[in-house]
N, CA, C and O of each residue as an XYZ file, in Angstrom:
824
protein
N      29.617    163.671     99.567
C      30.654    164.522     98.970
C      30.164    165.093     97.648
O      29.257    164.553     97.014
N      30.775    166.179     97.256
C      30.403    166.812     96.002
C      30.806    165.936     94.825
O      31.938    165.459     94.753
N      29.876    165.731     93.912
C      30.162    164.924     92.730
C      30.833    165.796     91.679
O      30.304    166.841     91.300
N      31.984    165.370     91.216
C      32.721    166.109     90.197
C      32.702    165.302     88.904
O      33.160    164.159     88.891
N      32.192    165.859     87.836
C      32.212    165.102     86.582
C      33.599    165.092     85.940
O      34.138    166.142     85.588
N      34.151    163.933     85.798
C      35.416    163.762     85.101
C      35.183    162.866     83.895
O      34.229    162.089     83.851
N      36.060    162.987     82.932
C      35.816    162.302     81.680
C      37.095    161.656     81.162
O      38.139    162.303     81.085
N      37.009    160.401     80.817
C      38.149    159.696     80.240
C      37.752    159.142     78.886
O      36.656    158.602     78.731
N      38.625    159.269     77.911
C      38.344    158.653     76.630
C      39.568    157.922     76.127
O      40.707    158.298     76.407
N      39.304    156.871     75.381
C      40.355    155.951     74.969
C      40.839    156.268     73.564
O      40.075    156.167     72.604
N      42.097    156.648     73.439
C      42.705    156.848     72.120
C      43.991    156.042     72.054
O      44.994    156.493     71.502
N      43.950    154.846     72.622
C      45.177    154.066     72.775
C      45.268    152.883     71.822
O      46.217    152.103     71.903
N      44.315    152.735     70.932
C      44.354    151.620     69.987
C      45.398    151.829     68.909
O      45.863    152.944     68.672
N      45.754    150.736     68.266
C      46.787    150.807     67.224
C      46.219    150.901     65.815
O      46.966    151.132     64.864
N      44.892    150.723     65.664
C      44.232    150.840     64.364
C      44.866    149.960     63.302
O      45.039    150.374     62.156
N      45.211    148.736     63.698
C      45.910    147.840     62.772
C      45.110    147.569     61.502
O      45.683    147.406     60.425
N      43.776    147.522     61.631
C      42.948    147.216     60.461
C      42.956    148.339     59.437
O      42.644    148.117     58.267
N      43.314    149.549     59.873
C      43.230    150.711     58.987
C      44.564    151.091     58.352
O      44.612    152.000     57.523
N      45.627    150.423     58.720
C      46.946    150.811     58.207
C      47.059    150.499     56.716
O      46.388    149.578     56.252
N      47.891    151.234     55.926
C      48.715    152.357     56.414
C      47.943    153.683     56.421
O      47.164    153.968     55.511
N      48.176    154.481     57.462
C      47.602    155.820     57.564
C      48.741    156.815     57.755
O      49.803    156.460     58.267
N      48.518    158.054     57.345
C      49.545    159.077     57.538
C      49.369    159.815     58.858
O      50.083    160.776     59.145
N      48.399    159.352     59.666
C      48.138    159.966     60.965
C      47.376    158.955     61.814
O      46.936    157.922     61.311
N      47.222    159.252     63.091
C      46.413    158.390     63.953
C      44.956    158.469     63.522
O      44.509    159.500     63.019
N      44.215    157.379     63.717
C      42.832    157.359     63.233
C      41.975    158.414     63.921
O      41.003    158.896     63.339
N      42.327    158.779     65.160
C      41.570    159.819     65.862
C      41.765    161.194     65.236
O      41.021    162.127     65.538
N      42.763    161.322     64.364
C      43.039    162.599     63.703
C      42.508    162.647     62.268
O      42.649    163.662     61.586
N      41.905    161.562     61.818
C      41.262    161.594     60.505
C      40.127    162.612     60.536
O      39.436    162.745     61.546
N      39.937    163.322     59.444
C      38.969    164.423     59.452
C      37.584    163.986     58.979
O      37.427    163.251     58.004
N      36.598    164.473     59.713
C      35.198    164.327     59.350
C      34.621    165.727     59.311
O      34.620    166.431     60.321
N      34.130    166.135     58.151
C      33.632    167.512     57.972
C      34.693    168.538     58.372
O      34.409    169.512     59.069
N      35.904    168.297     57.917
C      37.024    169.227     58.103
C      37.475    169.377     59.549
O      38.127    170.364     59.891
N      37.141    168.421     60.400
C      37.593    168.439     61.794
C      38.119    167.074     62.171
O      37.527    166.069     61.779
N      39.227    166.994     62.928
C      39.682    165.697     63.424
C      38.571    165.031     64.228
O      37.896    165.688     65.021
N      38.382    163.740     64.026
C      37.270    163.051     64.667
C      37.365    163.117     66.179
O      36.337    163.070     66.856
N      38.570    163.225     66.733
C      38.764    163.374     68.173
C      37.949    164.538     68.745
O      37.439    164.454     69.863
N      37.830    165.611     67.981
C      37.175    166.818     68.481
C      35.694    166.607     68.785
O      35.130    167.296     69.635
N      35.071    165.667     68.101
C      33.635    165.483     68.283
C      33.307    164.963     69.677
O      32.354    165.428     70.301
N      34.087    164.001     70.173
C      33.820    163.486     71.506
C      34.164    164.525     72.564
O      33.441    164.668     73.551
N      35.265    165.253     72.367
C      35.608    166.325     73.299
C      34.477    167.348     73.360
O      34.105    167.803     74.442
N      33.934    167.707     72.206
C      32.815    168.657     72.154
C      31.617    168.139     72.939
O      30.969    168.898     73.659
N      31.322    166.856     72.804
C      30.170    166.291     73.490
C      30.398    166.199     74.992
O      29.449    166.328     75.765
N      31.631    165.980     75.418
C      31.927    165.978     76.843
C      31.848    167.383     77.427
O      31.388    167.574     78.553
N      32.298    168.353     76.658
C      32.202    169.745     77.125
C      30.734    170.167     77.260
O      30.384    170.935     78.156
N      29.890    169.665     76.374
C      28.467    170.006     76.427
C      27.819    169.490     77.711
O      26.751    169.962     78.101
N      28.465    168.519     78.369
C      27.969    167.987     79.636
C      28.699    168.606     80.823
O      28.692    168.045     81.919
N      29.327    169.758     80.609
C      29.985    170.538     81.678
C      31.136    169.784     82.317
O      31.187    169.635     83.537
N      32.065    169.308     81.490
C      33.224    168.576     81.995
C      34.126    169.463     82.850
O      34.459    170.580     82.454
N      34.517    168.969     84.011
C      35.552    169.637     84.803
C      36.921    169.359     84.206
O      37.796    170.224     84.213
N      37.102    168.159     83.694
C      38.388    167.754     83.133
C      38.126    166.714     82.047
O      37.277    165.836     82.205
N      38.851    166.821     80.968
C      38.782    165.819     79.907
C      40.139    165.130     79.848
O      41.174    165.789     79.748
N      40.128    163.824     79.911
C      41.361    163.050     79.864
C      41.398    162.219     78.589
O      40.442    161.515     78.264
N      42.487    162.307     77.887
C      42.694    161.505     76.687
C      43.791    160.491     76.979
O      44.941    160.860     77.218
N      43.432    159.223     76.957
C      44.396    158.150     77.184
C      44.948    157.715     75.829
O      44.190    157.279     74.961
N      46.260    157.830     75.643
C      46.832    157.509     74.339
C      48.258    156.987     74.485
O      48.880    157.134     75.536
N      48.755    156.388     73.440
C      50.110    155.835     73.435
C      51.137    156.943     73.168
O      50.829    157.901     72.459
N      52.348    156.828     73.723
C      53.370    157.859     73.515
C      53.678    158.113     72.040
O      53.984    159.242     71.656
N      53.599    157.068     71.213
C      53.922    157.252     69.798
C      52.835    158.012     69.034
O      53.062    158.456     67.909
N      51.675    158.161     69.634
C      50.607    158.929     68.979
C      50.777    160.414     69.312
O      49.933    161.022     69.970
N      51.877    160.970     68.846
C      52.188    162.360     69.180
C      51.163    163.333     68.618
O      50.886    164.364     69.231
N      50.593    163.013     67.446
C      49.607    163.913     66.864
C      48.351    163.992     67.728
O      47.752    165.059     67.863
N      47.949    162.851     68.317
C      46.784    162.847     69.199
C      47.088    163.638     70.467
O      46.289    164.475     70.886
N      48.245    163.372     71.078
C      48.599    164.052     72.326
C      48.688    165.559     72.132
O      48.168    166.326     72.942
N      49.346    165.982     71.060
C      49.499    167.423     70.814
C      48.161    168.086     70.549
O      47.912    169.190     71.034
N      47.293    167.429     69.782
C      45.992    168.035     69.485
C      45.117    168.062     70.729
O      44.402    169.036     70.966
N      45.168    166.994     71.529
C      44.386    166.964     72.762
C      44.803    168.092     73.696
O      43.955    168.728     74.322
N      46.102    168.341     73.789
C      46.579    169.432     74.634
C      46.101    170.784     74.109
O      45.740    171.670     74.884
N      46.104    170.929     72.784
C      45.593    172.183     72.206
C      44.120    172.393     72.534
O      43.651    173.526     72.646
N      43.399    171.288     72.687
C      41.979    171.368     73.031
C      41.754    171.572     74.527
O      40.617    171.710     74.977
N      42.840    171.591     75.291
C      42.731    171.796     76.730
C      42.517    170.534     77.534
O      42.136    170.601     78.703
N      42.759    169.378     76.923
C      42.572    168.106     77.613
C      43.847    167.699     78.354
O      44.945    168.134     78.008
N      43.682    166.862     79.370
C      44.796    166.248     80.066
C      45.167    164.966     79.326
O      44.304    164.119     79.094
N      46.416    164.813     78.959
C      46.865    163.637     78.217
C      47.451    162.621     79.189
O      48.338    162.945     79.979
N      46.952    161.397     79.124
C      47.452    160.288     79.938
C      48.162    159.325     78.995
O      47.525    158.672     78.168
N      49.480    159.240     79.122
C      50.263    158.392     78.227
C      50.440    156.999     78.814
O      50.633    156.842     80.020
N      50.374    156.000     77.960
C      50.567    154.624     78.399
C      50.433    153.677     77.223
O      50.132    154.089     76.103
N      50.661    152.413     77.494
C      50.484    151.374     76.468
C      49.550    150.300     77.011
O      49.967    149.159     77.211
N      48.308    150.650     77.246
C      47.357    149.679     77.785
C      47.178    148.502     76.833
O      47.172    148.660     75.612
N      47.033    147.328     77.420
C      46.959    146.103     76.634
C      45.611    145.910     75.962
O      45.510    145.190     74.969
N      44.578    146.542     76.492
C      43.250    146.359     75.931
C      42.378    147.554     76.289
O      42.815    148.479     76.974
N      41.129    147.516     75.809
C      40.219    148.656     75.988
C      39.985    148.942     77.468
O      40.025    150.097     77.891
N      39.744    147.909     78.246
C      39.481    148.132     79.671
C      40.660    148.790     80.373
O      40.469    149.656     81.227
N      41.877    148.388     80.019
C      43.064    148.985     80.623
C      43.164    150.467     80.273
O      43.617    151.270     81.088
N      42.748    150.824     79.078
C      42.730    152.236     78.691
C      41.758    153.021     79.557
O      42.062    154.124     80.013
N      40.599    152.444     79.774
C      39.589    153.119     80.586
C      40.072    153.289     82.021
O      39.922    154.361     82.608
N      40.644    152.244     82.577
C      41.132    152.307     83.961
C      42.268    153.313     84.098
O      42.380    153.983     85.125
N      43.110    153.426     83.076
C      44.212    154.401     83.122
C      43.688    155.825     83.257
O      44.344    156.677     83.856
N      42.521    156.082     82.708
C      41.940    157.417     82.807
C      41.312    157.723     84.149
O      40.909    158.859     84.401
N      41.223    156.713     85.024
C      40.571    156.897     86.322
C      41.546    157.241     87.439
O      41.128    157.565     88.551
N      42.842    157.174     87.153
C      43.851    157.359     88.205
C      43.669    158.713     88.898
O      43.580    159.756     88.251
N      43.615    158.664     90.223
C      43.513    159.894     90.999
C      42.108    160.357     91.288
O      41.920    161.319     92.034
N      41.107    159.698     90.716
C      39.725    160.101     90.959
C      39.206    159.501     92.260
O      39.675    158.447     92.691
N      38.242    160.168     92.883
C      37.537    159.600     94.024
C      36.501    158.609     93.501
O      36.010    158.746     92.381
N      36.180    157.629     94.306
C      35.216    156.625     93.881
C      33.866    157.191     93.519
O      33.154    156.618     92.694
N      33.493    158.331     94.134
C      32.190    158.944     93.882
C      32.166    159.816     92.628
O      31.094    160.226     92.184
N      33.319    160.098     92.060
C      33.366    160.967     90.884
C      32.600    160.334     89.726
O      32.678    159.128     89.491
N      31.869    161.166     89.019
C      31.102    160.709     87.863
C      31.996    160.774     86.635
O      32.617    161.801     86.361
N      32.055    159.678     85.905
C      32.913    159.570     84.726
C      32.054    159.350     83.494
O      31.201    158.463     83.468
N      32.286    160.161     82.477
C      31.684    159.937     81.170
C      32.771    159.377     80.281
O      33.888    159.893     80.266
N      32.462    158.332     79.542
C      33.484    157.688     78.731
C      32.954    157.403     77.330
O      31.766    157.161     77.119
N      33.887    157.443     76.384
C      33.510    157.192     74.998
C      34.746    156.937     74.166
O      35.860    156.876     74.686
N      34.541    156.788     72.880
C      35.617    156.434     71.959
C      35.838    157.567     70.963
O      34.905    157.975     70.270
N      37.073    158.079     70.887
C      37.341    159.263     70.073
C      37.516    158.980     68.587
O      37.980    159.844     67.843
N      37.147    157.774     68.145
C      37.178    157.507     66.705
C      35.764    157.304     66.180
O      35.567    156.711     65.119
N      34.769    157.804     66.936
C      33.378    157.721     66.502
C      32.739    159.101     66.531
O      33.153    159.979     67.289
N      31.737    159.274     65.705
C      30.949    160.517     65.689
C      29.484    160.127     65.833
O      28.974    159.301     65.077
N      28.813    160.728     66.811
C      27.409    160.424     67.008
C      26.645    161.679     67.406
O      27.234    162.677     67.820
N      25.362    161.613     67.277
C      24.472    162.700     67.672
C      23.536    162.171     68.762
O      23.313    160.963     68.843
N      22.991    163.049     69.595
C      23.117    164.495     69.586
C      24.339    164.980     70.365
O      24.947    164.218     71.116
N      24.689    166.239     70.183
C      25.859    166.805     70.855
C      25.707    166.724     72.376
O      26.691    166.526     73.088
N      24.484    166.876     72.872
C      24.264    166.859     74.324
C      23.867    165.469     74.840
O      23.212    165.354     75.875
N      24.264    164.420     74.118
C      23.860    163.074     74.493
C      24.352    162.604     75.854
O      23.714    161.750     76.469
N      25.475    163.140     76.344
C      25.976    162.732     77.650
C      25.121    163.258     78.806
O      25.087    162.656     79.879
N      24.435    164.374     78.588
C      23.702    165.022     79.679
C      22.659    164.114     80.332
O      22.650    164.013     81.558
N      21.779    163.448     79.576
C      20.797    162.576     80.241
C      21.427    161.355     80.896
O      20.898    160.843     81.882
N      22.556    160.880     80.358
C      23.247    159.755     80.980
C      23.809    160.166     82.335
O      23.676    159.444     83.323
N      24.434    161.329     82.363
C      24.982    161.838     83.620
C      23.873    162.037     84.649
O      24.050    161.727     85.827
N      22.719    162.558     84.197
C      21.601    162.799     85.110
C      21.116    161.493     85.743
O      20.759    161.475     86.921
N      21.100    160.411     84.980
C      20.657    159.122     85.513
C      21.588    158.632     86.619
O      21.129    158.148     87.653
N      22.900    158.759     86.398
C      23.860    158.298     87.406
C      23.785    159.178     88.650
O      23.852    158.676     89.771
N      23.650    160.463     88.459
C      23.555    161.362     89.612
C      22.266    161.119     90.391
O      22.179    161.443     91.575
N      21.258    160.541     89.716
C      19.991    160.223     90.376
C      20.011    158.849     91.043
O      19.042    158.460     91.694
N      21.131    158.104     90.879
C      21.249    156.843     91.588
C      21.498    155.605     90.754
O      21.734    154.534     91.312
N      21.454    155.715     89.434
C      21.754    154.548     88.604
C      23.236    154.186     88.722
O      24.084    155.063     88.885
N      23.537    152.897     88.638
C      24.929    152.459     88.696
C      25.675    152.782     87.403
O      26.812    153.253     87.426
N      25.020    152.522     86.285
C      25.639    152.688     84.968
C      24.563    153.058     83.973
O      23.485    152.464     83.976
N      24.837    154.029     83.124
C      23.905    154.433     82.075
C      24.641    154.424     80.745
O      25.682    155.066     80.605
N      24.113    153.709     79.781
C      24.745    153.583     78.472
C      23.943    154.314     77.409
O      22.713    154.278     77.401
N      24.668    154.983     76.505
C      24.051    155.613     75.340
C      24.018    154.617     74.197
O      25.054    154.080     73.804
N      22.832    154.369     73.663
C      22.663    153.342     72.646
C      22.453    153.942     71.259
O      21.870    155.013     71.093
N      22.952    153.204     70.276
C      22.827    153.591     68.876
C      22.492    152.348     68.059
O      22.885    151.238     68.418
N      21.773    152.535     66.975
C      21.539    151.408     66.078
C      22.803    151.174     65.278
O      23.340    152.095     64.662
N      23.279    149.935     65.290
C      24.588    149.648     64.711
C      24.542    148.729     63.515
O      23.507    148.154     63.181
N      25.699    148.604     62.873
C      25.917    147.673     61.768
C      27.159    146.853     62.099
O      27.864    147.157     63.061
N      27.430    145.816     61.310
C      28.572    144.924     61.585
C      28.544    144.459     63.040
O      29.548    144.543     63.748
N      27.394    143.974     63.470
C      27.164    143.680     64.877
C      28.039    142.560     65.423
O      28.213    142.442     66.636
N      28.586    141.743     64.543
C      29.428    140.643     65.000
C      30.767    141.131     65.533
O      31.511    140.351     66.127
N      31.088    142.405     65.332
C      32.387    142.944     65.743
C      32.308    143.844     66.964
O      33.332    144.358     67.413
N      31.109    144.047     67.513
C      30.954    145.013     68.594
C      30.050    144.462     69.693
O      29.633    143.305     69.644
N      29.752    145.303     70.688
C      28.908    144.908     71.810
C      27.447    145.181     71.488
O      27.063    146.325     71.241
N      26.642    144.144     71.490
C      25.210    144.266     71.224
C      24.461    144.294     72.558
O      24.693    143.456     73.429
N      23.569    145.260     72.705
C      22.835    145.457     73.953
C      21.437    144.852     73.834
O      20.693    145.146     72.898
N      21.101    144.002     74.801
C      19.778    143.380     74.844
C      18.962    144.104     75.912
O      19.410    144.257     77.048
N      17.773    144.544     75.543
C      16.916    145.305     76.452
C      15.730    144.465     76.900
O      15.245    143.610     76.159
N      15.264    144.717     78.128
C      14.051    144.053     78.583
C      12.836    144.867     78.152
O      12.971    145.885     77.472
N      11.655    144.415     78.548
C      10.425    145.071     78.107
C      10.313    146.497     78.621
O       9.608    147.322     78.039
N      11.014    146.783     79.715
C      10.978    148.139     80.262
C      12.043    149.056     79.700
O      12.145    150.214     80.107
N      12.848    148.545     78.755
C      13.876    149.373     78.124
C      15.180    149.428     78.889
O      16.039    150.257     78.587
N      15.347    148.551     79.887
C      16.600    148.502     80.626
C      17.474    147.382     80.071
O      16.983    146.475     79.399
N      18.766    147.451     80.356
C      19.715    146.477     79.813
C      19.614    145.165     80.596
O      19.767    145.150     81.817
N      19.356    144.075     79.888
C      19.315    142.764     80.537
C      20.556    141.938     80.231
O      20.878    141.004     80.966
N      21.259    142.277     79.142
C      22.490    141.558     78.800
C      23.256    142.362     77.759
O      22.690    143.195     77.051
N      24.552    142.096     77.684
C      25.391    142.664     76.623
C      26.161    141.504     75.994
O      26.932    140.816     76.663
N      25.938    141.305     74.714
C      26.605    140.239     73.978
C      27.818    140.826     73.262
O      27.671    141.661     72.370
N      29.013    140.391     73.649
C      30.250    140.919     73.076
C      30.584    140.144     71.801
O      30.818    138.936     71.834
N      30.602    140.864     70.679
C      30.924    140.288     69.371
C      30.142    138.994     69.123
O      30.740    137.937     68.919
N      28.814    139.076     69.141
C      27.998    137.864     69.030
C      27.955    137.307     67.610
O      27.976    138.054     66.632
N      27.894    135.991     67.520
C      27.735    135.339     66.223
C      26.318    135.567     65.704
O      26.111    135.764     64.507
N      25.345    135.539     66.615
C      23.944    135.777     66.256
C      23.408    136.915     67.120
O      22.901    136.667     68.214
N      23.510    138.160     66.649
C      23.063    139.311     67.436
C      21.585    139.211     67.803
O      20.748    138.851     66.976
N      21.280    139.538     69.063
C      19.897    139.479     69.537
C      19.175    140.817     69.437
O      17.985    140.905     69.740
N      19.883    141.853     69.016
C      19.253    143.150     68.776
C      20.132    143.930     67.817
O      21.204    143.467     67.425
N      19.677    145.107     67.443
C      20.484    145.968     66.561
C      21.069    147.143     67.330
O      21.634    148.060     66.733
N      20.934    147.119     68.672
C      21.418    148.223     69.493
C      22.821    147.946     70.024
O      23.114    146.840     70.479
N      23.684    148.959     69.965
C      25.028    148.875     70.527
C      25.228    150.057     71.473
O      24.536    151.069     71.369
N      26.180    149.920     72.396
C      26.488    151.070     73.248
C      27.719    151.789     72.675
O      28.672    151.150     72.229
N      27.680    153.119     72.696
C      28.781    153.890     72.142
C      29.369    154.892     73.116
O      30.405    155.499     72.842
N      28.707    155.069     74.262
C      29.199    155.973     75.300
C      28.493    155.587     76.585
O      27.526    154.825     76.567
N      28.976    156.113     77.695
C      28.347    155.753     78.951
C      28.771    156.639     80.099
O      29.660    157.481     79.969
N      28.113    156.429     81.229
C      28.385    157.187     82.446
C      28.266    156.269     83.649
O      27.350    155.451     83.733
N      29.201    156.411     84.580
C      29.159    155.657     85.838
C      30.088    156.358     86.816
O      30.853    157.244     86.435
N      30.018    155.957     88.074
C      30.973    156.482     89.044
C      32.301    155.732     88.909
O      32.337    154.579     88.477
N      33.383    156.401     89.284
C      34.717    155.832     89.095
C      34.867    154.490     89.805
O      35.528    153.591     89.287
N      34.264    154.344     90.977
C      34.394    153.092     91.734
C      33.848    151.913     90.951
O      34.429    150.829     90.982
N      32.740    152.107     90.249
C      32.181    151.014     89.460
C      33.041    150.725     88.237
O      33.279    149.562     87.911
N      33.505    151.754     87.564
C      34.294    151.557     86.343
C      35.629    150.888     86.615
O      36.182    150.230     85.734
N      36.154    151.047     87.824
C      37.436    150.407     88.131
C      37.338    148.892     88.019
O      38.354    148.218     87.847
N      36.129    148.349     88.114
C      35.929    146.915     87.994
C      36.161    146.371     86.600
O      36.255    145.156     86.425
N      36.257    147.242     85.597
C      36.524    146.770     84.238
C      37.919    146.172     84.118
O      38.203    145.471     83.148
N      38.789    146.434     85.080
C      40.189    145.987     85.002
C      40.324    144.474     84.866
O      41.328    143.987     84.347
N      39.336    143.735     85.321
C      39.459    142.268     85.313
C      39.163    141.659     83.938
O      39.423    140.475     83.725
N      38.631    142.440     83.015
C      38.273    141.936     81.688
C      38.893    142.792     80.600
O      39.035    144.003     80.766
N      39.262    142.174     79.495
C      39.844    142.928     78.385
C      38.831    143.862     77.748
O      39.189    144.946     77.288
N      37.566    143.452     77.716
C      36.503    144.251     77.098
C      35.547    144.750     78.173
O      35.047    143.949     78.963
N      35.278    146.055     78.225
C      34.305    146.564     79.207
C      32.955    145.881     79.099
O      32.267    145.697     80.104
N      32.566    145.499     77.874
C      31.262    144.875     77.684
C      31.088    143.588     78.461
O      29.971    143.259     78.862
N      32.174    142.846     78.686
C      32.098    141.608     79.471
C      31.726    141.931     80.913
O      30.878    141.266     81.507
N      32.358    142.943     81.463
C      32.055    143.398     82.825
C      30.641    143.967     82.899
O      29.898    143.677     83.836
N      30.272    144.775     81.912
C      28.935    145.357     81.902
C      27.867    144.275     81.816
O      26.793    144.420     82.402
N      28.147    143.195     81.094
C      27.184    142.098     81.000
C      26.953    141.474     82.371
O      25.817    141.157     82.725
N      28.014    141.297     83.140
C      27.846    140.754     84.499
C      27.007    141.684     85.365
O      26.160    141.234     86.135
N      27.250    142.987     85.230
C      26.467    143.950     85.995
C      25.007    143.895     85.596
O      24.117    143.983     86.442
N      24.763    143.748     84.287
C      23.386    143.706     83.805
C      22.643    142.498     84.377
O      21.440    142.566     84.628
N      23.351    141.413     84.578
C      22.716    140.201     85.100
C      22.540    140.265     86.617
O      21.668    139.597     87.173
N      23.363    141.064     87.277
C      23.244    141.225     88.733
C      22.213    142.293     89.082
O      21.427    142.129     90.015
N      22.225    143.371     88.336
C      21.306    144.497     88.558
C      21.173    145.204     87.231
O      22.185    145.500     86.596
N      20.008    145.474     86.804
C      19.820    146.026     85.467
C      20.472    147.394     85.319
O      20.508    148.193     86.254
N      20.977    147.634     84.140
C      21.673    148.870     83.795
C      20.730    149.757     83.001
O      19.966    149.274     82.166
N      20.786    151.053     83.263
C      19.944    151.991     82.529
C      20.524    152.265     81.156
O      21.733    152.156     80.955
N      19.674    152.617     80.219
C      20.124    152.933     78.868
C      19.207    153.976     78.255
O      18.020    154.048     78.574
N      19.774    154.778     77.374
C      18.993    155.758     76.623
C      19.324    155.589     75.152
O      20.493    155.600     74.766
N      18.304    155.433     74.337
C      18.502    155.352     72.896
C      18.734    156.765     72.389
O      17.852    157.619     72.481
N      19.917    157.005     71.857
C      20.262    158.341     71.372
C      19.929    158.443     69.882
O      18.813    158.832     69.537
N      20.854    158.109     68.999
C      20.549    158.188     67.574
C      21.554    157.357     66.830
O      22.346    156.636     67.438
N      21.533    157.448     65.511
C      22.463    156.675     64.709
C      23.866    157.223     64.815
O      24.061    158.428     64.974
N      24.850    156.334     64.725
C      26.248    156.742     64.722
C      26.657    157.066     63.306
O      27.806    157.436     63.064
């Protein structure tokens, strides 16, 4: 069947650590633009057929801005990151290619999704975009083997085994639906890495 690139991004967090804010964190401006726009721009650079923004009903500023950008808004109150990702998959065929990322981050290059998408279309199960990170105890640390493929993902490790983190990725919808069993996608991705190695591309600093 024809592969259709669809894109889901998670804007459903409550940003409790950042309160009080006068707007949703995805609407905070970086270089005079809401940070949400950067991920949308990067998805468009990969020829998105549809961009889906998963967000909470109370985040009216995010929903309204996403609609102005031409995105499809998926409203819900997902309990965790994985639930947000799965909410963006509703209605997709299992073969559809999904690019996913977080709309409260800015990274380069603008066309970073393109090589990830190419890997999945060439047969990889999952391709992750890697960045050198800081505060590694709070995020997913990616461990690479000698060939540069993912051998493990350590979720919020006490002793990080590398300085690489994943910040975006690509997979088919059927594979991503498996994240539903875990609160953090990284836990599911770690199991996949141990069953069959996951592809990765080092992009740049976030």
